[in-house]
Coordinates of N, CA and C in Angstrom, one line a residue:
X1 N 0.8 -1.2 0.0 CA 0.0 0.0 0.0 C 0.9 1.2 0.0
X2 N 0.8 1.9 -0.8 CA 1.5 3.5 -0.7 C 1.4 4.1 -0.2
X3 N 2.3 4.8 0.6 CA 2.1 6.3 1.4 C 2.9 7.2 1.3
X4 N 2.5 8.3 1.5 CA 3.2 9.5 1.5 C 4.7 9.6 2.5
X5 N 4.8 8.2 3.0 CA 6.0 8.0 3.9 C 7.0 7.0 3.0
X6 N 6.2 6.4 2.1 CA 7.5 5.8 1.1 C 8.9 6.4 0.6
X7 N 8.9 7.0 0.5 CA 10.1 8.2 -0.2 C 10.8 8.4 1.1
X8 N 10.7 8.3 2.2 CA 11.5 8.5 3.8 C 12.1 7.1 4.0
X9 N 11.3 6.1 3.4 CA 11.5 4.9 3.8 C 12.5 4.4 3.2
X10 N 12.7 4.5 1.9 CA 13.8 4.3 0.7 C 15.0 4.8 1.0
X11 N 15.1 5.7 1.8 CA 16.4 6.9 1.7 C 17.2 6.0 2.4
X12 N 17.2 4.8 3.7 CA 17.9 4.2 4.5 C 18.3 2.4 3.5
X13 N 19.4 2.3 3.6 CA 19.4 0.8 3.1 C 18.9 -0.2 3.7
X14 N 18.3 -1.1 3.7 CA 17.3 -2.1 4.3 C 17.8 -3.1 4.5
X15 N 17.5 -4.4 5.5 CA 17.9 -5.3 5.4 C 16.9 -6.4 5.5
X16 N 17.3 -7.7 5.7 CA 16.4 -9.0 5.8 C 16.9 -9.2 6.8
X17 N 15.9 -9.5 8.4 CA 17.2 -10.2 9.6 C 16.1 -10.6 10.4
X18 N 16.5 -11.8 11.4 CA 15.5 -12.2 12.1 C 15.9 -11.4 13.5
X19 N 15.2 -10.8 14.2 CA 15.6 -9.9 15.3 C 14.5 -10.5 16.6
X20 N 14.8 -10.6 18.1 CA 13.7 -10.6 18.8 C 12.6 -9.5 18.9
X21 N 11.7 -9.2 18.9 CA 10.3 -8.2 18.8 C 9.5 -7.9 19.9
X22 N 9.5 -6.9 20.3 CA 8.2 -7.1 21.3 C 7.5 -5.5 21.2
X23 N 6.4 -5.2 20.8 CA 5.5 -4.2 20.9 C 4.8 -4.3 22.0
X24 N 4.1 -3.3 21.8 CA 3.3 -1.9 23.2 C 2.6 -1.3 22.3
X25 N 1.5 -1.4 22.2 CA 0.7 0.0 21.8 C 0.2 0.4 22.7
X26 N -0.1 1.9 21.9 CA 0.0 3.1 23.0 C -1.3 3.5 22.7
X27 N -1.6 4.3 23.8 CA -3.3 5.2 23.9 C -2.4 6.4 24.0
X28 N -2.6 7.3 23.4 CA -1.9 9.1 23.1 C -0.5 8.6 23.2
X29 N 0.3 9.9 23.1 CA 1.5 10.5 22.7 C 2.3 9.5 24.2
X30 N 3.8 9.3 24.0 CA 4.3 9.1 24.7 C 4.8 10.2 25.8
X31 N 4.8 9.5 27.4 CA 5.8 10.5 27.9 C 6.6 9.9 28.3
X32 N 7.6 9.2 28.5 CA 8.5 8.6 29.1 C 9.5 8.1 28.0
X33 N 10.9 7.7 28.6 CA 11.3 6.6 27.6 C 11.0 5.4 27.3
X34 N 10.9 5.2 26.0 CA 10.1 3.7 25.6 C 11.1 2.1 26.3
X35 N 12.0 2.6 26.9 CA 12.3 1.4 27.7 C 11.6 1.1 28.9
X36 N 10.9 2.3 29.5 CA 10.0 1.9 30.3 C 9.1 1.2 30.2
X37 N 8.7 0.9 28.8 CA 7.5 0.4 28.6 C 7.5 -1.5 29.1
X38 N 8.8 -1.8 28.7 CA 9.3 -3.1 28.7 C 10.3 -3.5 30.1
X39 N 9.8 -4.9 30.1 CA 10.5 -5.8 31.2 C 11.7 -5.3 31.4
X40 N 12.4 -5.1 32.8 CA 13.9 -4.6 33.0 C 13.8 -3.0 33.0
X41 N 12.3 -2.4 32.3 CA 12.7 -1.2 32.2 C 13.4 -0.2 33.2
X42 N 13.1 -0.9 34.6 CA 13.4 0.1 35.9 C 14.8 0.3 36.1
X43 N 15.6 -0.4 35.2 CA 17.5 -0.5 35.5 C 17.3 0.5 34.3
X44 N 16.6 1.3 33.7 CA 17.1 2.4 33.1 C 18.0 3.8 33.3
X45 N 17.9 3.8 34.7 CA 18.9 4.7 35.1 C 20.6 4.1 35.0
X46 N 20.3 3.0 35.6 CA 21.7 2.1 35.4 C 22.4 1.8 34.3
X47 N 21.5 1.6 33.1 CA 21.9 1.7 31.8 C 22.5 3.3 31.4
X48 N 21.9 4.4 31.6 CA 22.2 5.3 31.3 C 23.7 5.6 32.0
X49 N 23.7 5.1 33.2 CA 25.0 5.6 34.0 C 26.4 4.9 33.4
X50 N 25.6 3.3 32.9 CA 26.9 2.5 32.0 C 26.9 3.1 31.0
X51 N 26.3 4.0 30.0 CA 26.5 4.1 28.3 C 27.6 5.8 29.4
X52 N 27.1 6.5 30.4 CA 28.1 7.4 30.3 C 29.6 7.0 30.5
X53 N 29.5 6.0 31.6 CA 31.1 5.1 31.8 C 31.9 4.6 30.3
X54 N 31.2 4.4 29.6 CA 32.0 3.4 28.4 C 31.9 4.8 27.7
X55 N 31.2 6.1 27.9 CA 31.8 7.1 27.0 C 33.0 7.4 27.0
X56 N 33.4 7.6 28.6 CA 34.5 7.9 29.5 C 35.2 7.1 28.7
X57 N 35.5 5.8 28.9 CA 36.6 4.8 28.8 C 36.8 5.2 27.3
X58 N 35.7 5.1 26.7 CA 36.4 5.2 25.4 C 37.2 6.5 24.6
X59 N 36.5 7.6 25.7 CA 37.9 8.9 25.4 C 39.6 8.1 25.5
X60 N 39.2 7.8 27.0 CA 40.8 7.6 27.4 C 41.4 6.5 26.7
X61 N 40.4 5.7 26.3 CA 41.2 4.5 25.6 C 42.4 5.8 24.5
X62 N 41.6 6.4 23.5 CA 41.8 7.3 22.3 C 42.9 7.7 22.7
X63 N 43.1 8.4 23.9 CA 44.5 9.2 24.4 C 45.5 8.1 24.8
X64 N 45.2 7.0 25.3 CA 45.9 5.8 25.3 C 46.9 5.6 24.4
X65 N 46.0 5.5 23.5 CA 46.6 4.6 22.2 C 47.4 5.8 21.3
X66 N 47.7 6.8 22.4 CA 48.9 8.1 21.6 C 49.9 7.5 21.8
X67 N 49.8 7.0 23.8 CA 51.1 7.0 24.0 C 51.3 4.9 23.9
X68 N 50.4 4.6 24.1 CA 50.7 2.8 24.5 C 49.7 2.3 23.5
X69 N 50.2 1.8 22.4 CA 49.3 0.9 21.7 C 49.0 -0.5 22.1
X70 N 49.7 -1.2 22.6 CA 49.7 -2.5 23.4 C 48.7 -2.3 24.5
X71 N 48.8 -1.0 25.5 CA 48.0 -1.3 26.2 C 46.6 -0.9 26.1
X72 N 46.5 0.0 24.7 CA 45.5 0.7 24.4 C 44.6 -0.6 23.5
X73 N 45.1 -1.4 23.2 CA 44.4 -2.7 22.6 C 44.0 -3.7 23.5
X74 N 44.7 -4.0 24.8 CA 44.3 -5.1 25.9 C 43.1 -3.9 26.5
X75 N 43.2 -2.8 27.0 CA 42.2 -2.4 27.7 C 40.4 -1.9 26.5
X76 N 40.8 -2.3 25.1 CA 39.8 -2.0 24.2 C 39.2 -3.2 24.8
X77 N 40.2 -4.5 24.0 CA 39.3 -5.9 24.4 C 38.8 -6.2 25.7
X78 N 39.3 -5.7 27.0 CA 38.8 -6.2 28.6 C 37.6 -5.1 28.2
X79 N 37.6 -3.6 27.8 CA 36.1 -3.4 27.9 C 34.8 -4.0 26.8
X80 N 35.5 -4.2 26.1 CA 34.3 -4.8 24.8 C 34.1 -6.0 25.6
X81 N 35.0 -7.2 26.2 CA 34.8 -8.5 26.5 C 33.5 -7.8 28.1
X82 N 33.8 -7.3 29.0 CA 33.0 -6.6 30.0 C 31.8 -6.4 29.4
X83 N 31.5 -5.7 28.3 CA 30.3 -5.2 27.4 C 29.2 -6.3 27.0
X84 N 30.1 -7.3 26.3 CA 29.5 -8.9 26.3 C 28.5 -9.5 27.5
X85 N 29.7 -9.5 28.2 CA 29.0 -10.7 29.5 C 27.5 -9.3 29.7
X86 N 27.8 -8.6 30.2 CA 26.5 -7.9 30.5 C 25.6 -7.8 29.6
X87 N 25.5 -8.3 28.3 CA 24.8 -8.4 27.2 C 23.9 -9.8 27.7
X88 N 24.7 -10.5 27.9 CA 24.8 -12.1 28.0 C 23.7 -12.2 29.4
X89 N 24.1 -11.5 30.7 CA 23.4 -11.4 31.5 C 22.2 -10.9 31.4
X90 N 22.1 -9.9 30.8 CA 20.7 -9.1 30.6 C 19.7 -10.1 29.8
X91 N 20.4 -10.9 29.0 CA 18.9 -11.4 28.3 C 19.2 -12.5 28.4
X92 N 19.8 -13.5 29.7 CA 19.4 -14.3 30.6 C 18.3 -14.0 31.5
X93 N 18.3 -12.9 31.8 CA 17.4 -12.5 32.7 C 15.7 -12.4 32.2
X94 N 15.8 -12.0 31.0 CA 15.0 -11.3 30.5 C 14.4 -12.4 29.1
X95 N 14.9 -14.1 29.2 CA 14.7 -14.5 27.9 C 13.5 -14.3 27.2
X96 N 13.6 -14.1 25.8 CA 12.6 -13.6 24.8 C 11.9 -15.7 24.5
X97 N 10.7 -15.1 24.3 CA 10.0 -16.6 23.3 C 10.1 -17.4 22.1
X98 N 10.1 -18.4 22.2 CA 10.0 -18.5 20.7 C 9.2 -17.3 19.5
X99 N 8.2 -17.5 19.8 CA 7.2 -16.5 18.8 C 7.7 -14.9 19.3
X100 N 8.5 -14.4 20.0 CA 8.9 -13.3 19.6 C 9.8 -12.9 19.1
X101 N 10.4 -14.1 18.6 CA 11.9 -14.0 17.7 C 10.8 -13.8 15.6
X102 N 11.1 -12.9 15.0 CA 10.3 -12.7 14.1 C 10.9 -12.2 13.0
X103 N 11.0 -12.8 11.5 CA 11.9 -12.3 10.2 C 11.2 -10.5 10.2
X104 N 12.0 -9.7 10.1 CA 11.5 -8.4 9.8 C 12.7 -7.8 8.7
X105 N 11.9 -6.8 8.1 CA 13.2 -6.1 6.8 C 12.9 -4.4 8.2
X106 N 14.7 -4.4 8.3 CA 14.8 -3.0 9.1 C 15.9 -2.4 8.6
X107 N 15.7 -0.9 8.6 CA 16.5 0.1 8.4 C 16.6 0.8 9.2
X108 N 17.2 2.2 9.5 CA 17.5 3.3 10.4 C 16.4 3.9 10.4
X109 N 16.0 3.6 9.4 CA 14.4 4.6 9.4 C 12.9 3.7 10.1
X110 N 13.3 2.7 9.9 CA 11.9 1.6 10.5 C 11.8 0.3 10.4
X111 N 10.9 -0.4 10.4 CA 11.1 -1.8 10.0 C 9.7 -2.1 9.5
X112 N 9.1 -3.3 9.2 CA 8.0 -4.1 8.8 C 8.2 -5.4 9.6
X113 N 7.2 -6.3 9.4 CA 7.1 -7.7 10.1 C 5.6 -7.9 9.7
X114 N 5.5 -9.1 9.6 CA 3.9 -9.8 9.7 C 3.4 -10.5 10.9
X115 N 2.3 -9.8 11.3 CA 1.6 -10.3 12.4 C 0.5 -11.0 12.7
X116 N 0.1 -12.3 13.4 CA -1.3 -12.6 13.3 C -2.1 -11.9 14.2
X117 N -1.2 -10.5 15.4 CA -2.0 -10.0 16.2 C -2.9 -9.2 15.7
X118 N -3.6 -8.6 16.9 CA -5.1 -7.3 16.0 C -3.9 -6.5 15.7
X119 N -4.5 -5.9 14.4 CA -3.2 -4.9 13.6 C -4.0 -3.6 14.7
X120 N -3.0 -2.6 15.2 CA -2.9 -1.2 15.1 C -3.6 -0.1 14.0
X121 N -3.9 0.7 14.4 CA -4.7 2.1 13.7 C -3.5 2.6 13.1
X122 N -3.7 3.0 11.7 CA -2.7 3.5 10.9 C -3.0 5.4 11.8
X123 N -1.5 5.1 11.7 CA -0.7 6.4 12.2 C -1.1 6.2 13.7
X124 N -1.1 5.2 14.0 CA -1.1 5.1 15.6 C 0.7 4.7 16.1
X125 N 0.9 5.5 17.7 CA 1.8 5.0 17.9 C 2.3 3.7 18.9
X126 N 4.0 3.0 18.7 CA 3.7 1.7 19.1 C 5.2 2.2 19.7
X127 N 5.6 1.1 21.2 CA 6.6 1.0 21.6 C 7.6 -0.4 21.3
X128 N 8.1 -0.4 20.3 CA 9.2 -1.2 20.1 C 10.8 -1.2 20.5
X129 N 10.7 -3.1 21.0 CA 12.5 -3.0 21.5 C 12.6 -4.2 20.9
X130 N 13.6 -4.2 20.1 CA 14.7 -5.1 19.3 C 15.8 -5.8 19.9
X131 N 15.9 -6.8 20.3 CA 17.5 -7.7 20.6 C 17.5 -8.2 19.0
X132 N 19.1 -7.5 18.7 CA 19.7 -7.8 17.8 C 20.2 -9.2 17.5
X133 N 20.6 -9.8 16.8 CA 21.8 -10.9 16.6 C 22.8 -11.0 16.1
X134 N 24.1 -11.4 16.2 CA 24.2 -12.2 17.3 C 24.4 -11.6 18.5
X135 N 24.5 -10.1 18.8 CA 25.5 -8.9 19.5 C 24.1 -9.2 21.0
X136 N 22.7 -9.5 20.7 CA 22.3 -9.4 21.8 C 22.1 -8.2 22.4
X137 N 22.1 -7.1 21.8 CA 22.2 -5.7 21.7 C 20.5 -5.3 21.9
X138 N 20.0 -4.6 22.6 CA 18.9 -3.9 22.4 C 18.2 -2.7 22.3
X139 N 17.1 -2.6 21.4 CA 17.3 -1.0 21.0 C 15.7 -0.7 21.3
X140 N 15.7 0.0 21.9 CA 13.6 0.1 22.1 C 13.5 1.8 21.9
X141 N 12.4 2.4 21.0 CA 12.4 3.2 20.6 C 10.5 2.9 20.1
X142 N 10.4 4.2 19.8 CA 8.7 4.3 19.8 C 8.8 4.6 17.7
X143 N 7.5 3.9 17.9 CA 7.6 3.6 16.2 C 5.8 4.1 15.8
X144 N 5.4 5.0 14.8 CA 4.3 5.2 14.3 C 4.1 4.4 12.8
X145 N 2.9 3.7 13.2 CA 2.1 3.0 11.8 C 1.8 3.5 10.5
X146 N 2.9 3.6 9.7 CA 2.3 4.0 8.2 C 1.8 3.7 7.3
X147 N 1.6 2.0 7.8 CA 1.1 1.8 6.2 C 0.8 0.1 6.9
X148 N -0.4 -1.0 6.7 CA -0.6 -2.1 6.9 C -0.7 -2.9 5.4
X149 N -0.1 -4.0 5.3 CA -0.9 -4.7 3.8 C -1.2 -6.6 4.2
X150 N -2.5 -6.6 3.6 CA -2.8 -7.9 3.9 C -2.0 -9.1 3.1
X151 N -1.9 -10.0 3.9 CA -0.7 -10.8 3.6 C -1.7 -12.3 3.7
X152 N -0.7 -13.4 3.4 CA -1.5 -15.0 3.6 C -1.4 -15.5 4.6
X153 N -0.4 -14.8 5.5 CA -0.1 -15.4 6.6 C -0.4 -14.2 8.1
X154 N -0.8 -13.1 7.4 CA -1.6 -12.3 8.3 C -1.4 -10.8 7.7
X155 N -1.0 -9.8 8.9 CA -1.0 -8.1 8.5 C 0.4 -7.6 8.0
X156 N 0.8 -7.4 7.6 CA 2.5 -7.0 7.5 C 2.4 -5.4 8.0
X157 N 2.4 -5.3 9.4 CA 2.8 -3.3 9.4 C 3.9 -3.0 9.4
X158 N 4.1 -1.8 8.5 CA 5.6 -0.7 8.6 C 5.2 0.2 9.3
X159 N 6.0 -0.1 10.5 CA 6.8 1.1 11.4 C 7.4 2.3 10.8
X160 N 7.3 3.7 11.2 CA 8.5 4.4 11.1 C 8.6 4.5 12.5
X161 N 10.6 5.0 12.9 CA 11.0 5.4 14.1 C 10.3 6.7 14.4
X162 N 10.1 7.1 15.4 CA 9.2 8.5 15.6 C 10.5 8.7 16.8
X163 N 10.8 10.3 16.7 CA 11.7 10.7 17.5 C 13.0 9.9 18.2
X164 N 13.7 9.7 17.4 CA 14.4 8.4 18.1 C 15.9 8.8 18.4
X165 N 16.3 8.7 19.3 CA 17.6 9.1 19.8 C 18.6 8.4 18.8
X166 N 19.9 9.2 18.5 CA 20.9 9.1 17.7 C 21.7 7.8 18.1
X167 N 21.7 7.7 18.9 CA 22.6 6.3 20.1 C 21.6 5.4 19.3
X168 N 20.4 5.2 19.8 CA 20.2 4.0 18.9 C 19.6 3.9 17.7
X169 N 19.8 4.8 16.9 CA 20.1 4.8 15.5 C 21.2 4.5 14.7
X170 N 22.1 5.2 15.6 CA 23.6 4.4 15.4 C 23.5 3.2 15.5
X171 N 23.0 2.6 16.6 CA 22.8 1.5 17.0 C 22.5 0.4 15.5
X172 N 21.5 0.7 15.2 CA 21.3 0.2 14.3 C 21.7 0.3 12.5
X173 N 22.6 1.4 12.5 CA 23.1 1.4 11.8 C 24.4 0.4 11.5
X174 N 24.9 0.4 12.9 CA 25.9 -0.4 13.2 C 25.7 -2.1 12.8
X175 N 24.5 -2.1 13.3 CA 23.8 -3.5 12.9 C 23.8 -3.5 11.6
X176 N 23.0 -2.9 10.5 CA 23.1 -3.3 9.3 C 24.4 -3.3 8.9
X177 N 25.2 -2.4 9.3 CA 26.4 -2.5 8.3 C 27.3 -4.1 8.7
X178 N 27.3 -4.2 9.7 CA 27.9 -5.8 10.2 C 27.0 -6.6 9.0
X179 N 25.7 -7.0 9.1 CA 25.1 -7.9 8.8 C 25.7 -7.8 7.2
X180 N 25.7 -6.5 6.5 CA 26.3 -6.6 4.9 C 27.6 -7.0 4.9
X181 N 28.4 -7.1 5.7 CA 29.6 -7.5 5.7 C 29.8 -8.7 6.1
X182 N 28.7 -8.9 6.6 CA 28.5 -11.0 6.6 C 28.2 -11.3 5.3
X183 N 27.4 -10.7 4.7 CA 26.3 -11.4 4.1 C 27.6 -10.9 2.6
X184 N 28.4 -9.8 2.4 CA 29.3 -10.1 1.2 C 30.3 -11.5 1.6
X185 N 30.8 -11.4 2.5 CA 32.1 -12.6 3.1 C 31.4 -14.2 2.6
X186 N 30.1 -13.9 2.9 CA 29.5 -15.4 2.8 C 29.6 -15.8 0.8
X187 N 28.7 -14.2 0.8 CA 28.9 -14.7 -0.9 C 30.5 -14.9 -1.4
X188 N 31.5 -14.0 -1.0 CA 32.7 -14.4 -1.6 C 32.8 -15.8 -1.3
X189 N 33.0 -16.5 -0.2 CA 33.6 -17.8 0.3 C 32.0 -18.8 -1.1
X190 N 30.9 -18.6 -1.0 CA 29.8 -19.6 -2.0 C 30.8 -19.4 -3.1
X191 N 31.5 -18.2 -4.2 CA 32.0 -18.0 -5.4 C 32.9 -18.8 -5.7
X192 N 34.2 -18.5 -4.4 CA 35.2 -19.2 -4.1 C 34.7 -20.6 -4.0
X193 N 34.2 -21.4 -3.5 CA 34.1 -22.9 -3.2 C 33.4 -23.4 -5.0
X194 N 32.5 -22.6 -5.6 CA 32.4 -22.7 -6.8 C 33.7 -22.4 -7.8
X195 N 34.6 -21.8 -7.7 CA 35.6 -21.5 -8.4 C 35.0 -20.7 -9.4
X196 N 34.1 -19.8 -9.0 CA 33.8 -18.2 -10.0 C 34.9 -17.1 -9.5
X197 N 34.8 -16.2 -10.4 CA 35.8 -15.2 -10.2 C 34.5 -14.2 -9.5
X198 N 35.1 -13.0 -9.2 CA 34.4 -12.3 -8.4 C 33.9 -11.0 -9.8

């Protein structure tokens, strides 16, 4: 179905990825952050206090690595490996379902998925959080309804992001660009094992 949101949609590269999913619809306008809306939300402050720590660290790494590249590389990997396990913990705590793990095409700008739930009011808003793969990474952000199309297997709605913090747009920027860089490596190695040239 076309909408006057198509042309916003296009401008971000898209991908194919199975992500974990979990929506919120909302009655009016949000006021809070949309992690509130979801399980764990209350360690929000704690998360905010860790994204400022790892800002920190990652200055000084930068001035590190003027004077000690050796040590500017062991203290990179002890915090990325730190970053991990807390990744690892959080969604032990928090495991997602079968049926919320869901194929969706997402960009910086939004995503789609097909649902057999009651579809949402176009131009209604919804509270979406994403665990990534394999990074385990989560991104929750509030998304408005542009557009539904009836499908065989149920509704397919497109999201757009509605107001969404740069951090995790990055966020997910970061994500697509990994996933293309999987997904060229795999094709080279299919070419290679066929013996095509590139």
């Amino acid at each position: 179905m076309p909408s006057e949101h198509d042309p916003e949609r296009r401008q971000f590269y898209r991908i194919e990825d199975r992500v974990g999913l979990e929506c919120r619809q909302l009655q009016g306008e949000p006021t809070g952050p949309p992690e509130t809306l979801f399980e764990g939300g209350e360690t929000l402050p704690l998360a905010e206090e860790l994204r400022r720590h790892d800002a920190e660290i990652r200055h000084q790494l930068g001035l590190l690595s003027e004077s000690d590249r050796v040590l500017s590389q062991l203290a990179r990997a002890l915090n990325e490996k730190l970053d991990t396990v807390a990744r690892i913990m959080t969604f032990q705590q928090n495991p997602l379902q079968d049926s919320e793990w869901v194929h969706v095409t997402l960009s910086e700008g939004g995503l789609s998925f097909i649902t057999a739930d009651s579809t949402p009011e176009l131009d209604s808003l919804m509270a979406v959080r994403l665990t990534l793969m394999p990074e385990l990474s989560q991104v929750a952000a509030y998304a408005r309804v542009v557009s539904v199309d009836a499908t065989d297997n149920g509704n397919r709605l497109h999201l757009q992001f509605h107001n969404m913090e740069d951090a995790e747009r990055q966020q997910i920027a970061r994500h697509v660009l990994r996933l293309q860089a999987r997904e060229r490596q795999q094709a080279r190695q299919r070419r290679e094992q066929r013996g095509d040239t590139p």
